[in-house]
Coordinates of C-alpha atoms and ligand atoms in Angstrom, one line a residue:
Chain A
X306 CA 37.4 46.4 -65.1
X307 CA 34.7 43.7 -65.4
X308 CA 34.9 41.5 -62.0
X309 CA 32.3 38.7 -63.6
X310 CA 31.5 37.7 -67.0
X311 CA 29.2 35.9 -68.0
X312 CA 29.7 35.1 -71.8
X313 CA 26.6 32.8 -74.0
X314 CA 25.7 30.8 -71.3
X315 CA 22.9 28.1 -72.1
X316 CA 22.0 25.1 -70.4
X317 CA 19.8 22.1 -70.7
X318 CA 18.7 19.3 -67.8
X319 CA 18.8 16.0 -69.0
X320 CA 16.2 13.1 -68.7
X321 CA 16.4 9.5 -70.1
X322 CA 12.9 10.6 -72.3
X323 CA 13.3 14.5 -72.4
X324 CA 15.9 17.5 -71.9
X325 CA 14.1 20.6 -70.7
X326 CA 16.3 24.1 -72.0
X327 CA 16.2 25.9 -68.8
X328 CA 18.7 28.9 -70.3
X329 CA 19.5 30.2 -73.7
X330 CA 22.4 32.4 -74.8
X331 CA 23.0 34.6 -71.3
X332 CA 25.4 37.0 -71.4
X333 CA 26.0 40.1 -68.7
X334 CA 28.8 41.9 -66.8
X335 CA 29.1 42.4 -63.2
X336 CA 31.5 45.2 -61.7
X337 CA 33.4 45.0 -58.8
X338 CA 31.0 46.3 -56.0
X339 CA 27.8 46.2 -57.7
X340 CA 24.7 44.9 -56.8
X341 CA 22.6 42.9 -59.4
X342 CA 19.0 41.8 -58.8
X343 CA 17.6 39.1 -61.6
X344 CA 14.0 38.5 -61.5
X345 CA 11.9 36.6 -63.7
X346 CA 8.8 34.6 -64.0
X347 CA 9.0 31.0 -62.2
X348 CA 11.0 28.0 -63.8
X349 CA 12.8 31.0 -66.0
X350 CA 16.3 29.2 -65.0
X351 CA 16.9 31.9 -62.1
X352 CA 18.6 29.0 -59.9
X353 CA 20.1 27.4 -62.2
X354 CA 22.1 30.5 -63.9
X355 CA 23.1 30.9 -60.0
X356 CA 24.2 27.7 -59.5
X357 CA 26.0 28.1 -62.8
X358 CA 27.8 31.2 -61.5
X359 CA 28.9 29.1 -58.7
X360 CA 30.2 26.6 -60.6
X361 CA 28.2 24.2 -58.9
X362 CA 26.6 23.1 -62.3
X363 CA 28.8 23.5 -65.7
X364 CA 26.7 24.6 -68.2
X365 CA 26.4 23.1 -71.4
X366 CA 27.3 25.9 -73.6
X367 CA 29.5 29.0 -72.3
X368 CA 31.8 30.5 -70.1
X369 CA 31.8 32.4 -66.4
X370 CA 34.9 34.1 -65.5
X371 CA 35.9 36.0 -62.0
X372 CA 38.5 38.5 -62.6
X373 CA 39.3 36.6 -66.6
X374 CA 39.5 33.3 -64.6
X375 CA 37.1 30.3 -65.5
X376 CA 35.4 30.2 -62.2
X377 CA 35.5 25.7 -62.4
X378 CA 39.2 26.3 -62.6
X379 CA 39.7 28.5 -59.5
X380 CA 39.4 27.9 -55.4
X381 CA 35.8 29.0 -54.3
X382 CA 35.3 32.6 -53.6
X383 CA 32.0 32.7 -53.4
X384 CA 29.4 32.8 -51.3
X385 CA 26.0 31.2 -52.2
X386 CA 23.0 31.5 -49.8
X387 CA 20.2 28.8 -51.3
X388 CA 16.4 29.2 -51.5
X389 CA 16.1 27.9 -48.7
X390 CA 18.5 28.4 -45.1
X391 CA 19.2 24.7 -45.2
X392 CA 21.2 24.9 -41.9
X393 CA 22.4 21.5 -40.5
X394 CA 19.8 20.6 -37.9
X395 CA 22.6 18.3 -35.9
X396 CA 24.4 21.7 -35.8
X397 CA 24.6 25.0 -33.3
X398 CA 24.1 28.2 -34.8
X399 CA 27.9 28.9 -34.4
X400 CA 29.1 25.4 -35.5
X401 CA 26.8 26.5 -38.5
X402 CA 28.6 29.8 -39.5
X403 CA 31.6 28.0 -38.9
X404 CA 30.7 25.5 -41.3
X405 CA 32.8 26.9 -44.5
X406 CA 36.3 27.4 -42.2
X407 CA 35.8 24.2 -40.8
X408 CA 35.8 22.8 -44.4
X409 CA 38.6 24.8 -45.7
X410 CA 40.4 24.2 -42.5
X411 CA 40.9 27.4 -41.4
X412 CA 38.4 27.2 -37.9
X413 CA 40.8 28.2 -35.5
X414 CA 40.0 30.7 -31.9
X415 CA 39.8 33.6 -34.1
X416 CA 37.6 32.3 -36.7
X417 CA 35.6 31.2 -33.7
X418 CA 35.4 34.7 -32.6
X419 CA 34.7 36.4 -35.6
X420 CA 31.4 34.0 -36.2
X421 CA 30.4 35.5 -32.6
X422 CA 30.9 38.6 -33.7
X423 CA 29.3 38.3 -36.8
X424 CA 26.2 36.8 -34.9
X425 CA 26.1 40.2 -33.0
X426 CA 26.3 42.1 -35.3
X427 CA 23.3 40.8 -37.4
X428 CA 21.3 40.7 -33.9
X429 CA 21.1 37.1 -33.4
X430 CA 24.4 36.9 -31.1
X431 CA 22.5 35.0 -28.2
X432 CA 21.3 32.2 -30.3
X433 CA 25.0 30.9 -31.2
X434 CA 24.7 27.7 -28.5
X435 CA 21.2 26.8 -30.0
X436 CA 19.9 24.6 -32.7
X437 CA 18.4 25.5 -35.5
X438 CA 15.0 23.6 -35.2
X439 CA 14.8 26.4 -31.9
X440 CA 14.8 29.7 -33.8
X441 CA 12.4 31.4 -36.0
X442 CA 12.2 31.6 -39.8
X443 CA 14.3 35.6 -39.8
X444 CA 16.5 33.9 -37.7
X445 CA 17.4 31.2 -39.5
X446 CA 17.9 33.1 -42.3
X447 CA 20.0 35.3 -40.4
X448 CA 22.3 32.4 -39.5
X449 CA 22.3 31.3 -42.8
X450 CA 23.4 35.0 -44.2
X451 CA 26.3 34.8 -41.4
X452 CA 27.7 31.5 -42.6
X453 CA 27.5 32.7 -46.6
X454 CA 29.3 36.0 -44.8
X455 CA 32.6 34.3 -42.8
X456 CA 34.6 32.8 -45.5
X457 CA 34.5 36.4 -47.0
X458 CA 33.7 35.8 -50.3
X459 CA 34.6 37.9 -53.4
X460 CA 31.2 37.8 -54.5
X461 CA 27.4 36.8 -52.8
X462 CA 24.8 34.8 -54.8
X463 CA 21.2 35.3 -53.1
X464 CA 18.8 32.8 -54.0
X465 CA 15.4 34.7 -53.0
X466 CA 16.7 34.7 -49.3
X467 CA 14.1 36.6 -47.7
X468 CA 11.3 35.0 -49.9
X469 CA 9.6 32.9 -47.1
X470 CA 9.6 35.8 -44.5
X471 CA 6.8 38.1 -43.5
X472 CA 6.9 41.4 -44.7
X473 CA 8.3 43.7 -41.4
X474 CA 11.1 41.1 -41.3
X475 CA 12.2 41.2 -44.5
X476 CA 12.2 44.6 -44.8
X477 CA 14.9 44.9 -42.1
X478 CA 17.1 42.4 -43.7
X479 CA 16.9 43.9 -46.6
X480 CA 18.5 46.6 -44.9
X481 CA 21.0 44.5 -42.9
X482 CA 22.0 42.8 -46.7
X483 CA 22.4 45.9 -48.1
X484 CA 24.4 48.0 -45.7
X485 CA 26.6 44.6 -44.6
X486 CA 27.4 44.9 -48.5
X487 CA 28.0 48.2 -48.5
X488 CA 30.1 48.2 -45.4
X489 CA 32.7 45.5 -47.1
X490 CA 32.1 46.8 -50.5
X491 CA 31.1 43.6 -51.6
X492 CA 29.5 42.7 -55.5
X493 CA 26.2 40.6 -55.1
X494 CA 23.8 38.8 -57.3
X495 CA 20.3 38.8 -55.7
X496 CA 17.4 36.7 -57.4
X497 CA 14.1 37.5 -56.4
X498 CA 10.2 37.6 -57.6
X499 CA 9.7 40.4 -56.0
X500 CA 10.2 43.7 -58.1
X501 CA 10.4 46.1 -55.2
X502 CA 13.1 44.4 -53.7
X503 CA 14.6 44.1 -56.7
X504 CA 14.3 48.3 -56.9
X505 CA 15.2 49.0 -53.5
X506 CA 18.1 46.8 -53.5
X507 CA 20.1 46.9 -56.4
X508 CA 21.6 49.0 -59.2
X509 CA 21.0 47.1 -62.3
X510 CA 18.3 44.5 -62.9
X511 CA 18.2 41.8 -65.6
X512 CA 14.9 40.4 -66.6
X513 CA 14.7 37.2 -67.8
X514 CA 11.6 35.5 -69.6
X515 CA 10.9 31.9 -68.9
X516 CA 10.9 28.6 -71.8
X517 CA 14.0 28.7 -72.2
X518 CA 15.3 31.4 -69.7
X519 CA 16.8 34.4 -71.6
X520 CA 17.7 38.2 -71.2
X521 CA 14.6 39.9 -71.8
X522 CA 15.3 43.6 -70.6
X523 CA 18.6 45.1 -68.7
X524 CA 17.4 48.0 -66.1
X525 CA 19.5 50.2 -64.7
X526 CA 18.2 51.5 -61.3
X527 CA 17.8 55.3 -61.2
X528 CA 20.9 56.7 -59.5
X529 CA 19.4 58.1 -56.4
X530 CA 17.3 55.0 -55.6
X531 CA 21.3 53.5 -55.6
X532 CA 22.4 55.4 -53.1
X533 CA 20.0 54.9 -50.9
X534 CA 19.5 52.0 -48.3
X535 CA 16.4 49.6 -49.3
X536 CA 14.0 51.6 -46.6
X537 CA 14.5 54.7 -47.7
X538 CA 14.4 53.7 -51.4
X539 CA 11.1 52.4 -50.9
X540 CA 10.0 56.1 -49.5
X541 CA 11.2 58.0 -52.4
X542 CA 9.6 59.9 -55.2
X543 CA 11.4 58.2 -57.9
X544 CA 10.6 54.6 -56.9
X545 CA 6.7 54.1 -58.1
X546 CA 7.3 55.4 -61.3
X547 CA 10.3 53.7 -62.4
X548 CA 8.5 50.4 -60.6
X549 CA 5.6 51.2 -63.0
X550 CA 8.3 51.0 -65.9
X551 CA 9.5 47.2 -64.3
X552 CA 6.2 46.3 -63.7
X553 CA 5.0 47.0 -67.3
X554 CA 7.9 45.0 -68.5
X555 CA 7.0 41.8 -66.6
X556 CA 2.8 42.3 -67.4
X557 CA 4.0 42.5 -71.0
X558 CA 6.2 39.1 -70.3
X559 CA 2.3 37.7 -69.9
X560 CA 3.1 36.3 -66.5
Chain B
X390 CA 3.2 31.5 -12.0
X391 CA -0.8 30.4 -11.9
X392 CA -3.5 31.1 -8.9
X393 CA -4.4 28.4 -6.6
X394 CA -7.0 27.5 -8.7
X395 CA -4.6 26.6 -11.8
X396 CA -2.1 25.0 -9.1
X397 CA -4.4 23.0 -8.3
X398 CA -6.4 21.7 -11.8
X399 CA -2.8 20.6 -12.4
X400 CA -2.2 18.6 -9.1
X401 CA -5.4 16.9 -10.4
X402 CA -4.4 16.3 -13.6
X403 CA -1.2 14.7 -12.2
X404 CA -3.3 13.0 -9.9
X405 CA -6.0 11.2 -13.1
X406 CA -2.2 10.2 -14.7
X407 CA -0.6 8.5 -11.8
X408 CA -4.4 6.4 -11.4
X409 CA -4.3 5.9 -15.1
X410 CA -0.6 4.4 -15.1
X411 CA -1.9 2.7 -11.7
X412 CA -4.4 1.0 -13.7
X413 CA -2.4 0.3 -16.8
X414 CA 0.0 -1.7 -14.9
X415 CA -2.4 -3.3 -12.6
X416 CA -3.9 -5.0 -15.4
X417 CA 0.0 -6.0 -17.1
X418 CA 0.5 -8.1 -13.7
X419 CA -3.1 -9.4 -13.5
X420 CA -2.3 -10.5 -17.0
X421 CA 0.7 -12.7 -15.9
X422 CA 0.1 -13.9 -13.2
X423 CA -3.5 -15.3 -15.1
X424 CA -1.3 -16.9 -17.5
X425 CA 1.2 -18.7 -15.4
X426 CA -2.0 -19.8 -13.3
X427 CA -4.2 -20.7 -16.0
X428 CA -1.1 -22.7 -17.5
X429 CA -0.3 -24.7 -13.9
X430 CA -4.1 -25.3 -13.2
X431 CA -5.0 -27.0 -16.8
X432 CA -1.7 -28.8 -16.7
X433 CA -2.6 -30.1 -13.4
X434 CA -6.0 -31.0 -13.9
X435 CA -4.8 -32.2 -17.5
X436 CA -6.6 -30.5 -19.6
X437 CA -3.4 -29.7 -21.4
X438 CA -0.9 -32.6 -22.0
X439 CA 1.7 -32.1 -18.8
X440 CA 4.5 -34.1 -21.4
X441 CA 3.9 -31.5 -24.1
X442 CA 2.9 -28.6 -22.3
X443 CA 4.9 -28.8 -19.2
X444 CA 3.7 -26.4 -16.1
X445 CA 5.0 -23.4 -14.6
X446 CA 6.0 -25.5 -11.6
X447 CA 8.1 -27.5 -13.1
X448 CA 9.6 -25.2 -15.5
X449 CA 10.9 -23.3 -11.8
X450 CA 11.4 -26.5 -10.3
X451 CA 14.2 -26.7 -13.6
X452 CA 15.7 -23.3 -13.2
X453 CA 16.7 -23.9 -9.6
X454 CA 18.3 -27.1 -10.4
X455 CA 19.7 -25.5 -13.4
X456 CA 20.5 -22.5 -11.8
X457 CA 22.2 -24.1 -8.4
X458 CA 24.4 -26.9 -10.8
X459 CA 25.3 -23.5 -12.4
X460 CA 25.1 -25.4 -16.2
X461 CA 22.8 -22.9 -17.5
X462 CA 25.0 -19.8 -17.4
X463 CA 27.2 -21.3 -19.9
X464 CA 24.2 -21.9 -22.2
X465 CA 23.2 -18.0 -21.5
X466 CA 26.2 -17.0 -21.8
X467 CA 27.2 -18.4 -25.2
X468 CA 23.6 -17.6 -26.7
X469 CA 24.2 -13.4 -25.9
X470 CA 27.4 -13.1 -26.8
X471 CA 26.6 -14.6 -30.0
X472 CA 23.5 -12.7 -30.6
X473 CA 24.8 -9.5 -29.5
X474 CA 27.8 -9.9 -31.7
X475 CA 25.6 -10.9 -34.5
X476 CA 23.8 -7.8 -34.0
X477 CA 27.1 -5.3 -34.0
X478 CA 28.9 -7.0 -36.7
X479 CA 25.7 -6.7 -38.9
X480 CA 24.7 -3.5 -38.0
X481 CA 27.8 -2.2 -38.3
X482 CA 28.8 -4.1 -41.8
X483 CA 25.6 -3.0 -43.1
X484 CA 26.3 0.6 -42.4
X485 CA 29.7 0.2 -43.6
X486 CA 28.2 -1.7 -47.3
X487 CA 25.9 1.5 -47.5
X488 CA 28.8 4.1 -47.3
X489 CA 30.7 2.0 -50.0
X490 CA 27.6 1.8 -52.1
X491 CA 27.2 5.3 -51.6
X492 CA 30.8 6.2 -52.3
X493 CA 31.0 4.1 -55.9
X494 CA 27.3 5.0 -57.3
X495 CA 28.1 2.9 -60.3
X496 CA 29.0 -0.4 -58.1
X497 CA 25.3 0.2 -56.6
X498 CA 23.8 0.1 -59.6
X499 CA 25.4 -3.1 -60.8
X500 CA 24.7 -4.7 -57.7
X501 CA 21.3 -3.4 -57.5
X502 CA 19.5 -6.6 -58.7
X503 CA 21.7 -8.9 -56.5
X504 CA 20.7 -7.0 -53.6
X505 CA 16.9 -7.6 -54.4
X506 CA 18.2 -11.1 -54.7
X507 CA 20.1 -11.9 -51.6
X508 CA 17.2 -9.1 -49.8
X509 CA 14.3 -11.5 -51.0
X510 CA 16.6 -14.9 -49.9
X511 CA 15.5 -16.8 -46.8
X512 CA 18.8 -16.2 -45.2
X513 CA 18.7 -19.1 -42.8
X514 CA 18.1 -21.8 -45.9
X515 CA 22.3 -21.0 -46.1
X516 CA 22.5 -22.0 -42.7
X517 CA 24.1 -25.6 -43.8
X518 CA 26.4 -24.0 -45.8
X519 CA 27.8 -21.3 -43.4
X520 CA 28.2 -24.6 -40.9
X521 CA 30.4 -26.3 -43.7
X522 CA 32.7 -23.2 -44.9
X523 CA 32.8 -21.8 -41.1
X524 CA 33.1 -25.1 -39.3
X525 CA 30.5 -25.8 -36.4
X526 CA 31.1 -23.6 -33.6
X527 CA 30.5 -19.5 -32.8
X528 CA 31.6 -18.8 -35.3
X529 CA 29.2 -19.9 -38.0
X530 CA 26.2 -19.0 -35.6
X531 CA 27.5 -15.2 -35.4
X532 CA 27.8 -15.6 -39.0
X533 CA 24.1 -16.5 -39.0
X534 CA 23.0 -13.8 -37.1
X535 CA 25.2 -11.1 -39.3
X536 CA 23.7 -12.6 -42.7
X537 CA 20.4 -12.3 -41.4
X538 CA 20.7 -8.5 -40.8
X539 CA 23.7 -7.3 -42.7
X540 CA 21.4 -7.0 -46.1
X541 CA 18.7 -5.5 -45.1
X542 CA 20.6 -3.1 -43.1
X543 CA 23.1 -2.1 -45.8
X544 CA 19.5 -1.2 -48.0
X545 CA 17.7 0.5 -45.6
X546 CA 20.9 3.2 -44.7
X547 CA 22.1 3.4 -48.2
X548 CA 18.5 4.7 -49.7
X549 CA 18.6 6.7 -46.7
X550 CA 21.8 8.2 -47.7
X551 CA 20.6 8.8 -51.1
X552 CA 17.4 10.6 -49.5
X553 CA 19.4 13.5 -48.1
X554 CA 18.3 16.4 -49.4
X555 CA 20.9 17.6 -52.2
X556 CA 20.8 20.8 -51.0
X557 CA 23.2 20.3 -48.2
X558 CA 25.3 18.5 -50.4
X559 CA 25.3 22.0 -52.2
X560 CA 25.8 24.4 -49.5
X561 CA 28.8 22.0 -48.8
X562 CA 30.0 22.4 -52.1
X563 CA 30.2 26.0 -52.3
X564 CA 32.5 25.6 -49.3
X565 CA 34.6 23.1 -51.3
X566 CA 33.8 20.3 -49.7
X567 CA 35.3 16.8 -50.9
X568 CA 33.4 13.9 -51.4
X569 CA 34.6 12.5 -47.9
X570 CA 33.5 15.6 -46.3
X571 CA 29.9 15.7 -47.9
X572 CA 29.4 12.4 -46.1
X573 CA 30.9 12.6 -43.0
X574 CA 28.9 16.6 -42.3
X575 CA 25.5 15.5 -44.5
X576 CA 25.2 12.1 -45.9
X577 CA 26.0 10.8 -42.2
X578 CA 24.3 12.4 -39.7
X579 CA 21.4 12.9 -41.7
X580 CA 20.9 9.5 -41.7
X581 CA 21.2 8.8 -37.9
X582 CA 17.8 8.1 -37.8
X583 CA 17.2 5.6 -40.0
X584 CA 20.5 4.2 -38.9
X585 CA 19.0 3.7 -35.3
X586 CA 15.7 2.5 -36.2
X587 CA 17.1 -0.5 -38.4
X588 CA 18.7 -1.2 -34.7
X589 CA 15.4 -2.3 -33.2
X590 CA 14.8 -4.6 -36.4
X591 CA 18.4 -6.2 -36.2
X592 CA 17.9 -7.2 -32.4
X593 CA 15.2 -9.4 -33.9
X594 CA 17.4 -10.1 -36.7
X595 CA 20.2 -11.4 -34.8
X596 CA 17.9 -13.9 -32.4
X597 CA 17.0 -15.8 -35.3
X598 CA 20.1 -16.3 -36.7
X599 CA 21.6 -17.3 -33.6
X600 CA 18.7 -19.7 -32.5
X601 CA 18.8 -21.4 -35.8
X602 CA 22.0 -21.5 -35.9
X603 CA 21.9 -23.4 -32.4
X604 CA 19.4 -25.6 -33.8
X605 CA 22.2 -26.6 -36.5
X606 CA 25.1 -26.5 -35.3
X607 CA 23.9 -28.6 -32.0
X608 CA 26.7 -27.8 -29.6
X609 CA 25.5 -25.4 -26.3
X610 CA 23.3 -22.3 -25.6
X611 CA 19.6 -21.8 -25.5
X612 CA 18.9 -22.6 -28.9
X613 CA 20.7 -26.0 -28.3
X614 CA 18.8 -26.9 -25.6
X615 CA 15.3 -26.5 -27.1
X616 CA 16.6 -28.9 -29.7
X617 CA 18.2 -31.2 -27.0
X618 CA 14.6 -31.1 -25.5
X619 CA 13.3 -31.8 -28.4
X620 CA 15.3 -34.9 -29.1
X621 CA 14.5 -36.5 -25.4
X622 CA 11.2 -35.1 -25.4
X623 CA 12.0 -33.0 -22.3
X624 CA 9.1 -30.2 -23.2
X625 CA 10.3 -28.3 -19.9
X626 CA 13.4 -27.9 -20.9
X627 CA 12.0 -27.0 -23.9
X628 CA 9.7 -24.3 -22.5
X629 CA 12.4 -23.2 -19.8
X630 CA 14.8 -22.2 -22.6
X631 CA 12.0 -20.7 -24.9
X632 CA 11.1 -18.1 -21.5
X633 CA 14.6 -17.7 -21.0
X634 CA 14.8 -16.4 -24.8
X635 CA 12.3 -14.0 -24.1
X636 CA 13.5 -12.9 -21.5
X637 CA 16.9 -11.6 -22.4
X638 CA 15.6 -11.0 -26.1
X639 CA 13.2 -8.7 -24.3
X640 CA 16.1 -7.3 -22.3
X641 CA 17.9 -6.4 -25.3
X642 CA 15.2 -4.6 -27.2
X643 CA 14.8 -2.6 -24.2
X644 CA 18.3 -1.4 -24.1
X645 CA 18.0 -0.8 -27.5
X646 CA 15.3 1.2 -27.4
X647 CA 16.7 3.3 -24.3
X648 CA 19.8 3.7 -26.5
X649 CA 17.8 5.3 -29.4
X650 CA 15.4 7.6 -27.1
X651 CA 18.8 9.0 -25.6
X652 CA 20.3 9.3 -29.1
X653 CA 17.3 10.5 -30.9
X654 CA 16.5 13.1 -27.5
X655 CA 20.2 14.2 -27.7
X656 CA 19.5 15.2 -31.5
X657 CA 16.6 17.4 -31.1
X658 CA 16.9 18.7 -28.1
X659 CA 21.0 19.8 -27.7
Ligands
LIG1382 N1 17.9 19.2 -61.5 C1 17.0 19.4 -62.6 N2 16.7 18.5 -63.5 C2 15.9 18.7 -64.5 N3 15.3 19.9 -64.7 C3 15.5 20.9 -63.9 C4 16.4 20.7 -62.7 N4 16.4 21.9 -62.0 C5 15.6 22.7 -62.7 N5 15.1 22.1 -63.8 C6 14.2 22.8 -64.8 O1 14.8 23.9 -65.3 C7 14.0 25.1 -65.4 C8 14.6 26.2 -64.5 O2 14.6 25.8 -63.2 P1 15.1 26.8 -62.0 O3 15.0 26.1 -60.7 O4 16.4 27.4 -62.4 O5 14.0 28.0 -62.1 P2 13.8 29.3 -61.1 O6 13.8 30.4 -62.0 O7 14.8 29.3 -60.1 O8 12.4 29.0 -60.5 P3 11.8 29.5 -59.1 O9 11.6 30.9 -59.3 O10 10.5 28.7 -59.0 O11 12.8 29.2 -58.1 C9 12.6 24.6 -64.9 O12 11.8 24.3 -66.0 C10 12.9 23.3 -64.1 O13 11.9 22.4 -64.2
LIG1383 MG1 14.7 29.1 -57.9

């Protein structure tokens, strides 16, 4: 059973002297459990189609459904880490993660206790009393994956989350993503520049060319790259050449 | 921990910022007291008018008649309560105007130009009318004071509002956040800041108002007595109230200012 749909999505931004078309005619299936990278040259409309998913923005053409529902229509089940961590500075760490329960109403002792053990468990568990101005860029983000994490959403959308971070540390959250995901089985949409992490991530990749953003190219990761945890993926003899075969792809995109 | 050596290039460096301070406030006294001497000595000597300009002596010479009578605690007394309530009502009203601009985004943008309008306005020109729809008593002079700082108050925190970066508005969303919970977790705190720095400008705000209004309305605190003065040509009395102005309007910046270093240290550094 398809879990998301995405059916002839396009959209356009609107200015009092212009309209820019930031997507054209998008249409893809998600399954339940999958993991879906979509990469793409800059200003493609890779934020945009997330923020459509989310039903943050409503497009001005097409449909999204979760599970054959409109997602506008139905209670939020997703979880959306941005570009950026954008954690509330005025906030802890825990009163961050705590953030989506205390909107939805549901922060109660155990809600409280299951952000503290959701710090641990990401390695950041000491830092739940502090704010976030006193913690370093992995950390943040960190934070910020916990708080997407709590309210246990059906399905994640990663904005290029590990975009601003050196390289050692984004290769062990890269891991953490992918194993937490794993571990509750969860279906993810991760947008990224980066083509590696795309690889070593996920198990299908949608390229999209930029003015306006459409589908270019559908990948489907080679199966034992899928299996395999980001690190390892990296290490194996079947990632450069199918990375060759992406990489080609995007040159060809003239980007 | 450091040697001795480092232990003890600190204790000197301690040592230059304590002579430094020493020196800084050495020169704030010598300051005054040149002032109040210079002021006594060309009175005396009358190189200044003594009607116009007064002298130091006198001007104590008028506290401690003023102070032992006890008549000028009323006028004190009337003067702060006014100012300070001026300075709550229009801080606080301003803040409030901002949240329902904020709130209706289409009332803000029809009453966009009237803002400019009433922004631009020399508030105390409606002094006279205030005095006629209030009646003349506190409660037209607090009125003063609020009109003076209410505008430019409800401008300042409602762009400031509208500043907050949309992004927080959006993580909120993807929670589910209702428009009453986007402002009171984002559109609010994030706008502390600017919230607490329009309080330094108010204080200022708020002593105009209230002075002028005073001047109007002609009935008691300091204000009214530099008019009084005026009308008798008493220029102590004149001069007396003026130092007692900046005395407490000095008082109350300082508070202010105490209140937004505790507020603004509290924020960054919980
Ligand atoms: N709020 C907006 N108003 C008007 N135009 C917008 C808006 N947001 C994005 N755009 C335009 O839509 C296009 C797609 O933007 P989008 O942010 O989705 O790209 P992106 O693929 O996420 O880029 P990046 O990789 O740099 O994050 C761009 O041309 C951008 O200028
Ligand atoms: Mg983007």
């Amino acid at each position: 059973m398809t879990f998301l749909t995405v059916q002839h999505v396009s959209h356009q931004y609107f200015s009092s002297d212009n309209y820019t078309k930031a997507l054209e005619d998008i249409s893809f299936e998600v399954s339940e459990g999958q993991f879906l990278s979509l990469i793409g040259p800059s200003g493609c409309g890779k934020t945009t189609l997330l923020s459509i998913i989310a039903g943050l923005i409503h497009p001005t053409e097409g449909t999204v459904l979760l599970e054959e529902n409109e997602i506008q229509k139905q209670k939020v089940q997703l979880g959306y880490m941005l570009q950026q961590d954008y954690l509330f500075p005025w906030k802890t760490i825990k009163e961050n993660v705590l953030l989506g329960p205390h909107i939805q109403r549901k922060k109660d002792v155990s809600m409280e206790k299951q952000a503290e053990e959701l710090l641990a468990e990401i390695g950041i568990g000491d830092t739940k009393n502090l704010y976030p101005n006193q913690l370093s860029g992995g950390m943040r983000q960190r934070a910020s994956l916990a708080r997407t994490l709590i309210t246990d959403p059906k399905i994640l959308l990663l904005d290029e989350p590990f975009s601003a971070l050196d390289y050692q540390t984004k290769l062990k959250l890269e891991n953490l993503v992918a194993t937490i995901l794993k571990t509750y089985e969860k279906t993810a949409i991760l947008v990224t520049h980066d083509i590696e992490e795309a690889i070593a991530m996920s198990d299908t990749i949608i390229m999209l060319s930029a003015s306006p953003g459409k589908i270019h190219k559908i990948f489907s990761v080679p199966e034992e790259l899928q299996q395999m945890n980001p690190f390892e993926a990296r290490q194996h003899a079947a990632f450069p050449s199918f990375f060759q075969n992406v990489w080609k792809e995007m040159d060809d995109l003239g980007q | 921990m450091g040697n001795k050596y480092d232990e003890l290039r600190f204790f000197q460096y301690k040592q230059k910022l304590k002579k430094e301070r020493r020196f800084i406030t050495c020169w704030q006294i010598f300051i005054f007291i040149m002032f109040f001497a210079c002021w006594e000595i060309s009175s005396r000597l009358k190189w200044i008018d003594p009607l116009i300009f007064s002298s130091p002596s006198r001007v104590a010479n008028l506290f401690l008649e003023k102070t032992t009578d006890g008549s000028i605690w009323l006028h004190i007394q009337v003067t702060l309560l006014e100012t300070v309530a001026g300075f709550i009502i229009g801080t606080i009203g301003g803040i409030v105007l901002a949240g329902v601009l904020w709130w209706f985004p289409k009332i803000s943008k029809i009453l966009d130009p009237y803002l400019v309008v009433l922004n631009a306005m020399p508030k105390v020109a409606l002094g006279p009318i205030i005095i006629v729809a209030l009646g003349p008593g506190y409660f037209s002079i607090i009125a003063m004071g609020v009109v003076i700082a209410i505008i430019i108050t409800t401008i300042v925190v409602y762009s400031a509002f509208r500043e907050v970066d949309e992004n927080y508005v959006k993580v909120l969303r993807t929670f589910g956040a209702s428009r009453y919970q986007i402002f009171k977790e984002a559109i609010f705190p994030a706008s502390i800041p600017t919230m607490i720095s329009t309080f330094k400008v108010n204080v200022g705000l708020a002593w105009v108002g209230v002075i002028v209004g005073e001047f109007l309305v002609s009935e008691k605190g300091l204000g009214y007595l530099i008019i009084y003065g005026f009308q008798v040509f008493d220029f102590t009395l004149v001069l007396f109230s003026l130092l007692l102005i900046a005395f407490f309007a000095g008082i109350m910046y300082q508070v202010v200012e105490k209140i937004e270093y505790k507020l603004i240290q509290n924020r960054s550094s919980r």
